Amino acid sequence: MRQNKGGTIIEIKDLWYTYPGRSEPTLKGINLKIEEGEFVLLTGPTGCGKSTLLKTLNGIIPHESGGVFSGSIKIAGTETGDSNQMELSRRVGLVFQNPDDQIFSTIVEDEVAFGPENLCLEREEIDKKVGDALRMVGMSGHRLNSTNALSGGQKQRICIASMLAMMPEILAMDEPVSQMDPAGTQEILNTVRELNRKMNITILLVEHRLHELAPFADRVVIMDSGKIIFDQPASKAFDHLEVFHRLGLRVPEPVELCHTLGIKASPFSAEETFPLLNKGDFKEKTKTYLKRPEMKERANSMNCSDPMSCSDPMSCSDSMNCSVQNTEPVISIRDLWSGYDKNRMVLKGINLEIHRGERVAVMGTNGSGKSTLLLNLAAMLKPYKGSVKVFGEDTKPKNPYSFAGRIGFVFQNPDLMLFCDSTEEEARFGPVQLKYKDIEERTRTSLEAMSILDLKQDLPQSLSRGQRLRTAVASVLSIDPELILLDEPTTGQDRVNIEQMMDYFKNKGSTLVFCTHDIEIAMLYATRILVMNEGQIIADGKGRDIIKNIDILRKASLTQPPVVEIANYLGIDAFSITELVETLIRRNPEAVSVEGIKC
């Protein structure tokens, strides 16, 4: 076991860095100290320089990247500029944002063994380290599997295992759980925290999912526009909620609820919130809050007969959802069996109809078949048995290109879609190939919709992961397809960009099928949720019905959002902070005027 030596293990002074071919620095005068054994959560808006900062720790920048670099980085007292890559990689294990950029072996155990082999360890010790690392990330049963057959979340686990096998002093992780289901995320984070606590490994972890990561961190550091603008202990970080709101960062629901109701506390979980709600002054605080003018205005404007103003359209029997069911299905699947070879079926007897205008979230464990289902909908995979009809046409005899312009697909890894020299060219490519007339307007509109118009001349590969994903989405929006398929569209995105993207699809009335592990986003934007497990659909319904079924959630490695747990505790039927607050309004008629409420 590594002993706690104490002292500074990472020291960065006045660090500036500009990528080759770019005039604007990505890092601008970074100063940061991290003590040995700390668990630091690094966050900030998409494109602020987080991933770039991580790459400076093990020497990828500037040793492999080129560009203009100045300032000082010391790892355990040694300047990175004076160390070679091999020395740095033994001390700093880096888990990349995109697992496909990191994995190069074809077999899982070979990938995990690569690091220990290069450290010239004995075969028996290598074998033990591989076994231990795979066990830590819950992948022991996949040791001899092909890495190409793994889901995105499983690949992330393998990348983490390959670093754990070397037991570095510092583990730098770039959104390591972005493609994992919630239960898997908790499992991995518990493992990382145990290594941090017991082995004293220093953790620097980049993530947008603050609601899941904050409970594990000692410190929260926020970057914006290439600078560090915030550095606080995790226990006090959310006392400054205005910083998170200003930058469009996601705040844990219990924190948001308490601050909304005027409770001066920042609980990270529902369990931590319950005692706060039992305090004698909770009702008084609630009444005080509900007397605010903006809450009276909200109460008087609430009207559930208008589904567009309802806080959760999924709960209403609104005319849109009713009319959807009376139209011809855009997608019709009968007894679908499909996989990547005939001896390993991923989808097993899928039956499904999706109608025009529906927004369907597909959820489930890593490896449950979500991405495979999307590939079948796009005619990129063909049924081994059964049928898939899209727009009434059987996909089996069809070439995927026959649906060009009608189906838009955004892959889990956006880099598979980007090949042009600028963001603008990516958005233009589809309309040009399809010979549309209003190419310039389509290009501008799609870039604006994804908030990347100011990046139109940038090389896509030089953008952050979140910006690259939005570029891929813009390249699809520019053709204005009838059916949009998105595989993990929230990966690498801050809250503002997630909401802007999903609001666009909602307002446009698009027929949308999207895979996600983010149950809060699914609840907010999907008119319907499919839950998959082991290649089958085990639940299909409205979000509020799915979220109540604990057995289904457990099978799919999903968890109830904290606000739902809190609402259950209060005996309230609510599925968002807005709904919970509005129900409190109804329960406190002496605090506000509730005329006009028709729910």
mmCIF file of N, CA, C and O in Angstrom, residues 99 137 139 150-160 176-181 188 365-367 370-371 412 488 517:
data_model
loop_
_atom_site.group_PDB
_atom_site.id
_atom_site.type_symbol
_atom_site.label_atom_id
_atom_site.label_comp_id
_atom_site.label_asym_id
_atom_site.label_seq_id
_atom_site.Cartn_x
_atom_site.Cartn_y
_atom_site.Cartn_z
ATOM 1 N N PRO A 99 -13.019 6.535 -25.516
ATOM 2 C CA PRO A 99 -12.290 5.276 -25.351
ATOM 3 C C PRO A 99 -11.713 4.738 -26.652
ATOM 4 O O PRO A 99 -10.685 4.058 -26.645
ATOM 5 N N VAL A 137 -13.413 -3.112 -12.192
ATOM 6 C CA VAL A 137 -14.355 -2.381 -13.052
ATOM 7 C C VAL A 137 -15.522 -3.247 -13.516
ATOM 8 O O VAL A 137 -16.289 -2.857 -14.403
ATOM 9 N N MET A 139 -15.553 -6.199 -15.133
ATOM 10 C CA MET A 139 -15.435 -6.745 -16.492
ATOM 11 C C MET A 139 -14.699 -8.085 -16.524
ATOM 12 O O MET A 139 -14.177 -8.485 -17.568
ATOM 13 N N LEU A 150 -17.516 -4.523 -27.721
ATOM 14 C CA LEU A 150 -17.975 -3.905 -26.484
ATOM 15 C C LEU A 150 -18.820 -2.656 -26.762
ATOM 16 O O LEU A 150 -18.639 -1.989 -27.778
ATOM 17 N N SER A 151 -19.731 -2.371 -25.836
ATOM 18 C CA SER A 151 -20.483 -1.113 -25.915
ATOM 19 C C SER A 151 -19.578 0.039 -25.482
ATOM 20 O O SER A 151 -18.476 -0.176 -24.951
ATOM 21 N N GLY A 152 -20.056 1.280 -25.682
ATOM 22 C CA GLY A 152 -19.257 2.443 -25.304
ATOM 23 C C GLY A 152 -18.922 2.449 -23.821
ATOM 24 O O GLY A 152 -17.792 2.733 -23.426
ATOM 25 N N GLY A 153 -19.908 2.119 -22.989
ATOM 26 C CA GLY A 153 -19.679 2.085 -21.553
ATOM 27 C C GLY A 153 -18.700 1.005 -21.141
ATOM 28 O O GLY A 153 -17.873 1.194 -20.241
ATOM 29 N N GLN A 154 -18.774 -0.153 -21.798
ATOM 30 C CA GLN A 154 -17.838 -1.247 -21.505
ATOM 31 C C GLN A 154 -16.417 -0.865 -21.920
ATOM 32 O O GLN A 154 -15.449 -1.205 -21.234
ATOM 33 N N LYS A 155 -16.298 -0.149 -23.034
ATOM 34 C CA LYS A 155 -14.971 0.313 -23.461
ATOM 35 C C LYS A 155 -14.380 1.282 -22.434
ATOM 36 O O LYS A 155 -13.180 1.247 -22.160
ATOM 37 N N GLN A 156 -15.241 2.145 -21.871
ATOM 38 C CA GLN A 156 -14.748 3.055 -20.846
ATOM 39 C C GLN A 156 -14.213 2.284 -19.646
ATOM 40 O O GLN A 156 -13.184 2.642 -19.065
ATOM 41 N N ARG A 157 -14.881 1.211 -19.274
ATOM 42 C CA ARG A 157 -14.423 0.383 -18.154
ATOM 43 C C ARG A 157 -13.055 -0.232 -18.449
ATOM 44 O O ARG A 157 -12.188 -0.303 -17.570
ATOM 45 N N ILE A 158 -12.861 -0.664 -19.691
ATOM 46 C CA ILE A 158 -11.583 -1.276 -20.066
ATOM 47 C C ILE A 158 -10.457 -0.243 -20.021
ATOM 48 O O ILE A 158 -9.337 -0.543 -19.577
ATOM 49 N N CYS A 159 -10.739 0.976 -20.453
ATOM 50 C CA CYS A 159 -9.717 2.036 -20.398
ATOM 51 C C CYS A 159 -9.318 2.322 -18.951
ATOM 52 O O CYS A 159 -8.131 2.515 -18.651
ATOM 53 N N ILE A 160 -10.296 2.349 -18.071
ATOM 54 C CA ILE A 160 -10.005 2.565 -16.650
ATOM 55 C C ILE A 160 -9.181 1.400 -16.110
ATOM 56 O O ILE A 160 -8.191 1.600 -15.394
ATOM 57 N N PRO A 176 -14.820 9.774 -17.566
ATOM 58 C CA PRO A 176 -14.643 8.325 -17.676
ATOM 59 C C PRO A 176 -15.932 7.528 -17.582
ATOM 60 O O PRO A 176 -15.940 6.336 -17.912
ATOM 61 N N VAL A 177 -17.032 8.152 -17.136
ATOM 62 C CA VAL A 177 -18.286 7.399 -16.977
ATOM 63 C C VAL A 177 -19.404 7.992 -17.830
ATOM 64 O O VAL A 177 -20.580 7.705 -17.614
ATOM 65 N N SER A 178 -19.055 8.788 -18.827
ATOM 66 C CA SER A 178 -20.061 9.514 -19.606
ATOM 67 C C SER A 178 -20.993 8.601 -20.391
ATOM 68 O O SER A 178 -22.118 8.979 -20.708
ATOM 69 N N GLN A 179 -20.546 7.380 -20.701
ATOM 70 C CA GLN A 179 -21.374 6.464 -21.477
ATOM 71 C C GLN A 179 -21.846 5.265 -20.646
ATOM 72 O O GLN A 179 -22.331 4.283 -21.191
ATOM 73 N N MET A 180 -21.716 5.360 -19.327
ATOM 74 C CA MET A 180 -22.106 4.254 -18.455
ATOM 75 C C MET A 180 -23.503 4.466 -17.891
ATOM 76 O O MET A 180 -23.944 5.597 -17.684
ATOM 77 N N ASP A 181 -24.181 3.352 -17.600
ATOM 78 C CA ASP A 181 -25.468 3.438 -16.931
ATOM 79 C C ASP A 181 -25.245 3.889 -15.491
ATOM 80 O O ASP A 181 -24.142 3.785 -14.951
ATOM 81 N N ILE A 188 -18.113 2.137 -10.565
ATOM 82 C CA ILE A 188 -16.770 2.592 -10.940
ATOM 83 C C ILE A 188 -16.277 3.676 -9.990
ATOM 84 O O ILE A 188 -15.122 3.663 -9.539
ATOM 85 N N THR A 365 -29.013 -1.014 -19.517
ATOM 86 C CA THR A 365 -27.632 -1.283 -19.138
ATOM 87 C C THR A 365 -26.700 -1.181 -20.339
ATOM 88 O O THR A 365 -27.129 -1.310 -21.489
ATOM 89 N N ASN A 366 -25.419 -0.969 -20.064
ATOM 90 C CA ASN A 366 -24.413 -1.056 -21.132
ATOM 91 C C ASN A 366 -24.452 -2.452 -21.728
ATOM 92 O O ASN A 366 -24.478 -3.448 -21.004
ATOM 93 N N GLY A 367 -24.482 -2.517 -23.061
ATOM 94 C CA GLY A 367 -24.508 -3.816 -23.726
ATOM 95 C C GLY A 367 -25.884 -4.428 -23.857
ATOM 96 O O GLY A 367 -26.016 -5.591 -24.253
ATOM 97 N N LYS A 370 -29.023 -1.112 -27.120
ATOM 98 C CA LYS A 370 -29.587 0.189 -27.509
ATOM 99 C C LYS A 370 -29.011 0.681 -28.843
ATOM 100 O O LYS A 370 -29.760 1.042 -29.753
ATOM 101 N N SER A 371 -27.686 0.704 -28.944
ATOM 102 C CA SER A 371 -27.056 1.186 -30.180
ATOM 103 C C SER A 371 -27.371 0.261 -31.350
ATOM 104 O O SER A 371 -27.557 0.720 -32.486
ATOM 105 N N GLN A 412 -22.575 7.443 -31.449
ATOM 106 C CA GLN A 412 -22.093 7.630 -30.088
ATOM 107 C C GLN A 412 -20.735 8.323 -30.094
ATOM 108 O O GLN A 412 -20.454 9.170 -29.246
ATOM 109 N N GLU A 488 -26.520 8.577 -27.438
ATOM 110 C CA GLU A 488 -25.883 9.277 -26.315
ATOM 111 C C GLU A 488 -25.589 10.750 -26.658
ATOM 112 O O GLU A 488 -24.429 11.187 -26.644
ATOM 113 N N HIS A 517 -28.394 7.395 -20.920
ATOM 114 C CA HIS A 517 -28.400 6.893 -19.550
ATOM 115 C C HIS A 517 -28.892 7.969 -18.594
ATOM 116 O O HIS A 517 -28.983 7.731 -17.390
#
